[in-house]
Amino acid sequence: MDAQDNQQQTDDVSPAEPSPPRRMSRQEILTLISIASVNFSSMICYSILGPFFPNEAVRKGASQTVIGLIFGCYAVCNLIGSLILGRYIVQIGAKFMLVGGLFVSAGCTILFGLLTRVPSGAPFIVMCFIVRSVDAVGFAAAMTSSFAMVAKIYPNNVATVLGSLEVFTGLGLIVGPPVGGWLYQAFGYEVPFMLLGGFLLIMVPFNICILPTIAAAPSKDSFLRLLTKAKIALICYVSFTLSAGLGLLDATLSLFAMKTFGLSPGYVGFIMLGLSLPYCLVSPLLGYFTDRHPAIRPWLMVIGGGVTAVGFCMLGPAPFLHIPSQLWLLVLMLSLIGLSLGMTAIPTFPEIISSTYELGYEEGLSTLGMVSGLFGAFWSLGMFYGPTIGGLITQHLGFQWAAVVQGALAFLGSFLIALYYLCERRTSEATPLLMERHPSE
């Protein structure tokens, strides 16, 4: 009987064994496609500015510092929007927040393309600030809700799904600069924004039809309690350094490349491929690997931060190295930074989620919305720091020193994460010994 029972149990279990590769339902696949379209369309609209907007803004009377502030105001409004929208995602509704944010971003992208018709000087600068600020809130809504929905719908494969989605984020970063630079050279300032704004508008009804509605109850927990956990605070700092580096490159790299190597905006867009292409290729592999081996997440962040530091120091290169600036070295270091950003960025969000549950937060959309909002807020803080402070350093000391400072920030994050996890491991190893020496009565 035992053998028959065991055989019966085997027969009952065996049909379920092949199921993991097919565990995603049709709705989940469509949701993945929908969120991928949001990532792609949002990032292509974001990255299109890099090759030609700084140069156009200079013609309209903006200084390097003001250009940095225009990029930076986007990040400040994104920061505020991420915190507020992440806190109230349940009340607003994840689907409505994502679709509404996409619609706002579409309108602002089109309006941004009309800014050359505004008089130069203060009117142009003020309108840039207004349009970018509103666009930032729309982008915050779309990205906060998409991160929360991914973590809710795919709880066991967060890093894998995020890594796969980062392919489309990378594609947006890849396509945006060269296409934007080419359209700008061929048709002028307005056409790139009109085309991409129209593309975003097409994404709105597509996502309305596909995205599921997620019902959830609001939570009474807060953002501040999340930051009381040292590990979460450190990971948030790491995400800050990542976005600060990208923000610095967005606001300063094109002007540096044009001035140093005499490149056109179109060629600058192709140079930026060196950053986004490695990130795009490595992200899904890292996501799959970190989901299967969660213990390596901290060490990927440590290694990635160290490599990022080296990449930024060699990007200029650093003045104290006395190495002349060369185009091949610039492209090589951008590729190295893109690779290291993938190593550092992919593990951060799932690691924050696991740390949040360790604090006793209930599993649900409300908690995931707060985690997503917190992650987005620190990412936006870096996007403010990178263009503004980086632009200020570039204006007074040069691009090389701005890159060195950014490399130092990345190294500090890598060092602090390594120190924390080494101390945590030593504490966990010492606890059993203490219990053996002082057993409870």
Coordinates of C-alpha atoms in Angstrom, one line a residue:
M1 CA 0.0 0.0 0.0
D2 CA 2.8 2.4 0.9
A3 CA 4.4 1.8 -2.6
Q4 CA 1.0 2.4 -4.3
D5 CA 0.4 5.5 -2.2
N6 CA 3.9 6.8 -3.1
Q7 CA 3.3 6.1 -6.7
Q8 CA -0.1 7.8 -6.6
Q9 CA 1.5 10.9 -5.0
T10 CA 4.2 10.9 -7.7
D11 CA 1.5 10.7 -10.4
D12 CA -0.4 13.6 -8.7
V13 CA 2.7 15.7 -8.5
S14 CA 4.4 14.9 -11.8
P15 CA 2.0 16.9 -14.0
A16 CA 2.8 20.0 -12.0
E17 CA 6.5 19.7 -12.3
P18 CA 6.8 21.1 -15.9
S19 CA 4.7 24.1 -14.9
P20 CA 7.3 26.6 -13.8
P21 CA 8.4 27.6 -17.3
R22 CA 4.7 28.2 -18.1
R23 CA 3.6 29.8 -14.8
M24 CA 2.8 33.2 -16.4
S25 CA -0.8 33.5 -17.4
R26 CA -2.0 35.3 -20.5
Q27 CA -3.0 38.3 -18.4
E28 CA 0.5 38.4 -16.8
I29 CA 2.2 38.3 -20.2
L30 CA 0.0 41.1 -21.4
T31 CA 0.7 43.1 -18.3
L32 CA 4.5 42.6 -18.8
I33 CA 4.1 43.8 -22.4
S34 CA 2.1 46.8 -21.2
I35 CA 4.7 47.9 -18.6
A36 CA 7.5 47.3 -21.0
S37 CA 5.9 49.7 -23.4
V38 CA 5.7 52.3 -20.6
N39 CA 9.4 51.8 -19.8
F40 CA 10.4 52.1 -23.4
S41 CA 8.3 55.1 -24.3
S42 CA 9.1 57.0 -21.1
M43 CA 12.8 56.5 -21.3
I44 CA 13.0 57.4 -25.0
C45 CA 11.3 60.7 -24.2
Y46 CA 13.7 61.3 -21.3
S47 CA 16.9 60.4 -23.1
I48 CA 16.2 62.4 -26.3
L49 CA 17.2 65.6 -24.6
G50 CA 20.9 64.6 -24.0
P51 CA 22.4 65.1 -27.5
F52 CA 21.0 68.5 -28.5
F53 CA 18.9 70.3 -25.8
P54 CA 21.9 71.6 -23.8
N55 CA 23.3 73.2 -27.0
E56 CA 19.9 74.6 -28.0
A57 CA 19.4 76.0 -24.4
V58 CA 22.8 77.8 -24.7
R59 CA 21.6 79.4 -27.9
K60 CA 18.4 80.6 -26.0
G61 CA 20.4 82.3 -23.3
A62 CA 20.8 79.5 -20.6
S63 CA 24.1 78.9 -18.9
Q64 CA 25.5 75.5 -18.0
T65 CA 24.3 76.0 -14.4
V66 CA 20.8 76.9 -15.6
I67 CA 20.7 73.8 -17.9
G68 CA 21.7 71.7 -14.9
L69 CA 18.8 73.2 -12.9
I70 CA 16.3 72.5 -15.8
F71 CA 17.4 68.9 -15.6
G72 CA 17.4 69.0 -11.8
C73 CA 13.9 70.5 -11.4
Y74 CA 12.6 67.5 -13.2
A75 CA 14.2 65.3 -10.5
V76 CA 12.9 67.4 -7.6
C77 CA 9.3 67.2 -8.8
N78 CA 9.8 63.5 -9.6
L79 CA 11.0 63.1 -6.0
I80 CA 8.0 64.8 -4.5
G81 CA 5.6 63.1 -6.8
S82 CA 7.1 59.6 -6.1
L83 CA 6.7 60.0 -2.3
I84 CA 3.1 61.3 -2.5
L85 CA 1.9 59.0 -5.2
G86 CA 3.6 56.0 -3.6
R87 CA 1.9 56.7 -0.4
Y88 CA -1.6 57.0 -1.9
I89 CA -1.3 54.4 -4.7
V90 CA -4.2 52.4 -3.3
Q91 CA -6.5 55.3 -3.0
I92 CA -5.7 56.5 -6.5
G93 CA -5.5 53.1 -8.2
A94 CA -2.3 51.7 -9.7
K95 CA -3.8 51.4 -13.2
F96 CA -5.3 54.9 -13.3
M97 CA -2.0 56.3 -11.9
L98 CA 0.0 54.6 -14.7
V99 CA -2.3 55.6 -17.5
G100 CA -2.8 59.1 -16.2
G101 CA 1.0 59.6 -15.8
L102 CA 1.6 58.4 -19.4
F103 CA -1.0 60.9 -20.7
V104 CA 0.5 63.8 -18.8
S105 CA 4.0 62.9 -20.1
A106 CA 2.7 62.8 -23.7
G107 CA 1.3 66.3 -23.5
C108 CA 4.4 67.7 -21.8
T109 CA 6.7 66.1 -24.4
I110 CA 4.7 67.8 -27.2
L111 CA 4.8 71.1 -25.4
F112 CA 8.5 70.9 -24.8
G113 CA 9.0 70.7 -28.6
L114 CA 7.3 74.1 -28.9
L115 CA 9.6 75.9 -26.6
T116 CA 11.8 77.3 -29.3
R117 CA 8.9 79.6 -30.2
V118 CA 9.2 81.2 -26.8
P119 CA 11.5 84.3 -26.7
S120 CA 15.0 83.7 -25.5
G121 CA 16.2 84.5 -22.0
A122 CA 13.9 84.4 -19.0
P123 CA 10.7 83.4 -20.8
F124 CA 12.3 80.4 -22.4
I125 CA 13.9 79.3 -19.1
V126 CA 10.7 79.7 -17.1
M127 CA 8.7 77.7 -19.6
C128 CA 11.3 74.9 -19.5
F129 CA 11.0 74.7 -15.7
I130 CA 7.2 74.6 -15.8
V131 CA 6.9 72.0 -18.6
R132 CA 9.6 69.8 -17.1
S133 CA 8.1 70.0 -13.6
V134 CA 4.7 68.8 -14.8
D135 CA 6.3 66.1 -17.0
A136 CA 8.2 64.9 -13.9
V137 CA 5.0 64.3 -11.9
G138 CA 3.5 62.3 -14.8
F139 CA 6.7 60.3 -15.1
A140 CA 6.7 59.6 -11.3
A141 CA 3.1 58.4 -11.5
A142 CA 3.8 56.0 -14.4
M143 CA 7.1 54.6 -12.9
T144 CA 5.9 54.3 -9.3
S145 CA 2.8 52.4 -10.2
S146 CA 4.7 50.1 -12.7
F147 CA 7.3 49.1 -10.1
A148 CA 4.6 48.4 -7.5
M149 CA 2.5 46.4 -10.0
V150 CA 5.6 44.3 -11.1
A151 CA 6.3 43.4 -7.4
K152 CA 2.6 42.6 -6.8
I153 CA 2.0 40.5 -9.9
Y154 CA 5.4 38.7 -10.0
P155 CA 6.3 38.5 -6.3
N156 CA 8.7 35.5 -6.7
N157 CA 10.5 36.8 -9.8
V158 CA 10.9 40.6 -9.1
A159 CA 14.5 40.8 -10.2
T160 CA 14.0 38.6 -13.2
V161 CA 11.0 40.7 -14.4
L162 CA 12.7 44.0 -13.6
G163 CA 15.8 42.8 -15.4
S164 CA 13.7 41.9 -18.5
L165 CA 11.9 45.3 -18.3
E166 CA 15.2 47.0 -18.1
V167 CA 15.9 45.7 -21.6
F168 CA 13.1 48.1 -22.8
T169 CA 14.4 50.8 -20.5
G170 CA 17.8 50.3 -22.1
L171 CA 16.3 50.3 -25.6
G172 CA 14.6 53.6 -24.8
L173 CA 18.0 55.0 -23.7
I174 CA 19.7 53.5 -26.8
V175 CA 17.1 54.7 -29.4
G176 CA 16.5 58.1 -27.8
P177 CA 19.9 59.9 -28.2
P178 CA 20.8 58.8 -31.8
V179 CA 17.2 59.1 -33.1
G180 CA 16.7 62.4 -31.3
G181 CA 20.1 63.7 -32.6
W182 CA 19.4 62.6 -36.1
L183 CA 15.8 64.1 -36.2
Y184 CA 17.1 67.3 -34.7
Q185 CA 19.8 67.6 -37.4
A186 CA 17.4 66.6 -40.2
F187 CA 14.2 68.4 -39.2
G188 CA 14.9 70.8 -36.4
Y189 CA 14.1 71.0 -32.7
E190 CA 10.3 70.4 -32.8
V191 CA 10.0 67.2 -34.8
P192 CA 11.6 64.8 -32.3
F193 CA 9.3 65.9 -29.5
M194 CA 6.1 65.8 -31.7
L195 CA 6.8 62.3 -32.9
L196 CA 7.6 60.9 -29.4
G197 CA 4.7 62.7 -27.8
G198 CA 2.4 61.2 -30.3
F199 CA 3.9 57.8 -29.6
L200 CA 3.2 58.2 -25.9
L201 CA -0.4 59.2 -26.7
I202 CA -0.9 55.9 -28.6
M203 CA 0.4 54.0 -25.6
V204 CA -2.5 55.4 -23.4
P205 CA -5.4 53.5 -24.9
F206 CA -3.2 50.4 -25.3
N207 CA -2.5 50.3 -21.6
I208 CA -6.1 51.1 -20.7
C209 CA -7.2 47.9 -22.5
I210 CA -4.4 45.6 -21.2
L211 CA -3.5 46.6 -17.6
P212 CA -5.4 44.8 -14.8
T213 CA -7.1 46.5 -12.0
I214 CA -5.5 45.7 -8.6
A215 CA -7.7 46.1 -5.5
A216 CA -5.9 46.6 -2.2
A217 CA -6.4 48.1 1.3
P218 CA -4.4 51.1 2.4
S219 CA -1.6 50.7 5.0
K220 CA -0.8 52.8 8.1
D221 CA 2.9 52.3 7.8
S222 CA 5.2 55.2 6.8
F223 CA 8.3 56.0 4.7
L224 CA 10.2 57.2 7.7
R225 CA 10.1 53.9 9.4
L226 CA 11.6 52.3 6.3
L227 CA 14.6 54.5 6.6
T228 CA 15.2 53.5 10.2
K229 CA 16.7 50.2 8.9
A230 CA 20.3 50.8 8.0
K231 CA 20.3 48.4 5.1
I232 CA 17.4 50.2 3.4
A233 CA 19.0 53.6 3.9
L234 CA 22.3 52.4 2.4
I235 CA 20.6 50.8 -0.6
C236 CA 18.7 54.1 -1.2
Y237 CA 22.0 55.9 -1.1
V238 CA 23.4 53.5 -3.7
S239 CA 20.3 54.2 -6.0
F240 CA 21.1 57.9 -5.5
T241 CA 24.6 57.5 -6.7
L242 CA 23.4 55.6 -9.8
S243 CA 21.0 58.2 -10.9
A244 CA 23.4 61.0 -10.0
G245 CA 25.9 59.6 -12.5
L246 CA 23.3 59.3 -15.2
G247 CA 22.0 62.9 -14.5
L248 CA 25.6 64.2 -14.7
L249 CA 26.1 62.6 -18.1
D250 CA 22.8 63.8 -19.4
A251 CA 23.5 67.4 -18.6
T252 CA 27.3 67.6 -19.4
L253 CA 28.5 64.8 -21.6
S254 CA 27.2 66.2 -24.9
L255 CA 28.8 69.6 -24.4
F256 CA 32.1 68.0 -23.3
A257 CA 32.2 65.7 -26.4
M258 CA 31.3 68.5 -28.8
K259 CA 33.9 70.8 -27.4
T260 CA 36.7 68.2 -26.9
F261 CA 36.3 66.1 -30.1
G262 CA 34.3 68.5 -32.3
L263 CA 31.3 66.1 -32.7
S264 CA 27.9 66.8 -34.0
P265 CA 24.7 66.1 -31.9
G266 CA 24.0 63.0 -34.0
Y267 CA 27.4 61.5 -33.3
V268 CA 27.0 62.4 -29.6
G269 CA 23.8 60.3 -29.6
F270 CA 25.7 57.3 -30.9
I271 CA 28.4 57.7 -28.3
M272 CA 25.8 57.4 -25.6
L273 CA 25.1 53.9 -27.0
G274 CA 28.2 52.9 -25.2
L275 CA 26.4 53.6 -21.9
S276 CA 23.0 52.2 -22.6
L277 CA 23.8 49.1 -24.8
P278 CA 25.8 47.1 -22.1
Y279 CA 23.2 48.0 -19.5
C280 CA 20.4 46.7 -21.8
L281 CA 22.2 43.5 -22.5
V282 CA 23.3 42.5 -19.0
S283 CA 20.1 43.4 -17.1
P284 CA 17.9 40.4 -17.8
L285 CA 20.8 38.0 -17.1
L286 CA 21.5 39.7 -13.8
G287 CA 17.9 39.7 -12.9
Y288 CA 17.5 36.0 -13.5
F289 CA 20.7 35.2 -11.6
T290 CA 19.9 37.3 -8.5
D291 CA 16.4 35.8 -8.3
R292 CA 18.0 32.3 -8.2
H293 CA 20.8 33.4 -5.8
P294 CA 19.6 36.3 -3.6
A295 CA 22.7 36.1 -1.4
I296 CA 24.9 37.6 -4.1
R297 CA 22.8 40.8 -4.5
P298 CA 24.9 42.8 -2.0
W299 CA 28.2 41.8 -3.5
L300 CA 26.9 42.7 -7.0
M301 CA 26.2 46.1 -5.6
V302 CA 29.7 46.3 -4.1
I303 CA 31.5 45.2 -7.3
G304 CA 29.3 47.4 -9.5
G305 CA 29.9 50.5 -7.4
G306 CA 33.6 49.9 -7.4
V307 CA 33.7 49.5 -11.2
T308 CA 31.5 52.6 -11.6
A309 CA 34.0 54.6 -9.6
V310 CA 36.8 53.5 -11.9
G311 CA 34.8 54.3 -15.0
F312 CA 34.0 57.8 -13.9
C313 CA 37.6 58.6 -12.9
M314 CA 38.8 57.4 -16.3
L315 CA 35.9 59.1 -18.2
G316 CA 37.6 62.5 -18.4
P317 CA 40.1 61.2 -17.5
A318 CA 40.8 62.6 -14.0
P319 CA 43.2 65.5 -14.2
F320 CA 45.6 64.0 -11.6
L321 CA 46.2 61.0 -13.9
H322 CA 47.7 63.2 -16.6
I323 CA 46.1 61.1 -19.4
P324 CA 44.9 63.1 -22.5
S325 CA 41.2 62.8 -23.4
Q326 CA 40.6 60.4 -26.2
L327 CA 37.4 59.4 -27.9
W328 CA 38.0 55.6 -27.8
L329 CA 38.7 55.9 -24.0
L330 CA 35.5 57.8 -23.5
V331 CA 33.4 55.2 -25.3
L332 CA 35.1 52.4 -23.5
M333 CA 34.5 53.9 -20.0
L334 CA 30.9 54.6 -20.9
S335 CA 30.5 50.9 -21.7
L336 CA 32.2 50.0 -18.4
I337 CA 29.8 52.3 -16.5
G338 CA 26.8 50.9 -18.3
L339 CA 27.8 47.4 -17.4
S340 CA 28.5 48.3 -13.7
L341 CA 25.2 50.2 -13.5
G342 CA 23.4 47.0 -14.4
M343 CA 25.3 45.1 -11.7
T344 CA 24.4 47.7 -9.1
A345 CA 20.8 48.7 -10.1
I346 CA 19.1 45.4 -10.7
P347 CA 19.6 44.0 -7.1
T348 CA 18.5 47.2 -5.3
F349 CA 14.7 47.1 -5.6
P350 CA 14.2 43.4 -4.7
E351 CA 16.7 43.9 -1.8
I352 CA 14.7 46.8 -0.5
I353 CA 11.4 44.8 -0.7
S354 CA 12.9 41.9 1.3
S355 CA 14.3 44.3 3.9
T356 CA 10.8 45.9 4.2
Y357 CA 9.2 42.6 4.9
E358 CA 11.8 41.9 7.6
L359 CA 10.6 45.1 9.3
G360 CA 7.1 43.6 9.6
Y361 CA 5.4 45.5 6.8
E362 CA 2.4 43.6 5.5
E363 CA 2.6 42.2 2.0
G364 CA 0.4 44.1 -0.4
L365 CA 0.1 46.9 -3.0
S366 CA 0.2 49.7 -0.3
T367 CA 3.6 48.5 1.0
L368 CA 4.9 48.0 -2.5
G369 CA 3.7 51.5 -3.5
M370 CA 5.7 53.0 -0.5
V371 CA 8.8 51.0 -1.4
S372 CA 8.5 52.0 -5.1
G373 CA 7.9 55.6 -4.0
L374 CA 10.9 55.6 -1.7
F375 CA 13.1 54.0 -4.4
G376 CA 11.9 56.6 -7.0
A377 CA 12.4 59.5 -4.5
F378 CA 16.1 58.6 -4.0
W379 CA 16.5 58.0 -7.7
S380 CA 15.1 61.4 -8.4
L381 CA 17.3 63.0 -5.7
G382 CA 20.3 61.7 -7.6
M383 CA 18.8 63.0 -10.9
F384 CA 18.6 66.4 -9.2
Y385 CA 22.1 66.3 -7.7
G386 CA 23.8 65.0 -10.9
P387 CA 22.8 67.8 -13.3
T388 CA 22.8 70.7 -10.8
I389 CA 25.8 70.1 -8.6
G390 CA 27.6 68.2 -11.5
G391 CA 26.8 71.1 -13.8
L392 CA 28.1 73.6 -11.3
I393 CA 31.3 71.7 -10.9
T394 CA 31.6 71.3 -14.7
Q395 CA 31.1 75.1 -15.1
H396 CA 33.8 76.1 -12.6
L397 CA 36.3 73.1 -12.6
G398 CA 35.5 71.2 -15.8
F399 CA 33.9 67.9 -16.8
Q400 CA 36.8 65.9 -15.6
W401 CA 36.6 67.0 -12.0
A402 CA 32.8 66.5 -12.0
A403 CA 33.3 62.9 -13.1
V404 CA 35.9 62.4 -10.4
V405 CA 33.5 63.6 -7.7
Q406 CA 30.8 61.3 -9.1
G407 CA 33.2 58.4 -9.0
A408 CA 34.0 59.1 -5.4
L409 CA 30.3 59.0 -4.5
A410 CA 30.0 55.6 -6.2
F411 CA 33.0 54.3 -4.3
L412 CA 31.6 55.5 -1.0
G413 CA 28.4 53.6 -1.6
S414 CA 30.2 50.4 -2.5
F415 CA 32.4 50.7 0.6
L416 CA 29.5 51.3 2.9
I417 CA 27.5 48.4 1.5
A418 CA 30.5 46.1 1.9
L419 CA 31.1 47.2 5.4
Y420 CA 27.5 46.8 6.5
Y421 CA 27.2 43.2 5.1
L422 CA 30.5 42.1 6.5
C423 CA 29.4 43.4 10.0
E424 CA 26.0 41.7 9.5
R425 CA 27.7 38.4 8.6
R426 CA 30.1 38.6 11.6
T427 CA 27.1 39.4 13.9
S428 CA 25.1 36.4 12.6
E429 CA 28.1 34.1 13.0
A430 CA 28.8 35.3 16.6
T431 CA 25.2 34.9 17.8
P432 CA 25.2 31.1 18.0
L433 CA 28.4 31.2 19.9
L434 CA 27.0 33.6 22.4
M435 CA 23.9 31.4 22.8
E436 CA 26.1 28.4 23.5
R437 CA 28.1 30.3 26.1
H438 CA 25.1 31.9 27.7
P439 CA 22.2 29.5 27.2
S440 CA 18.8 30.7 28.3
E441 CA 17.5 29.5 31.7

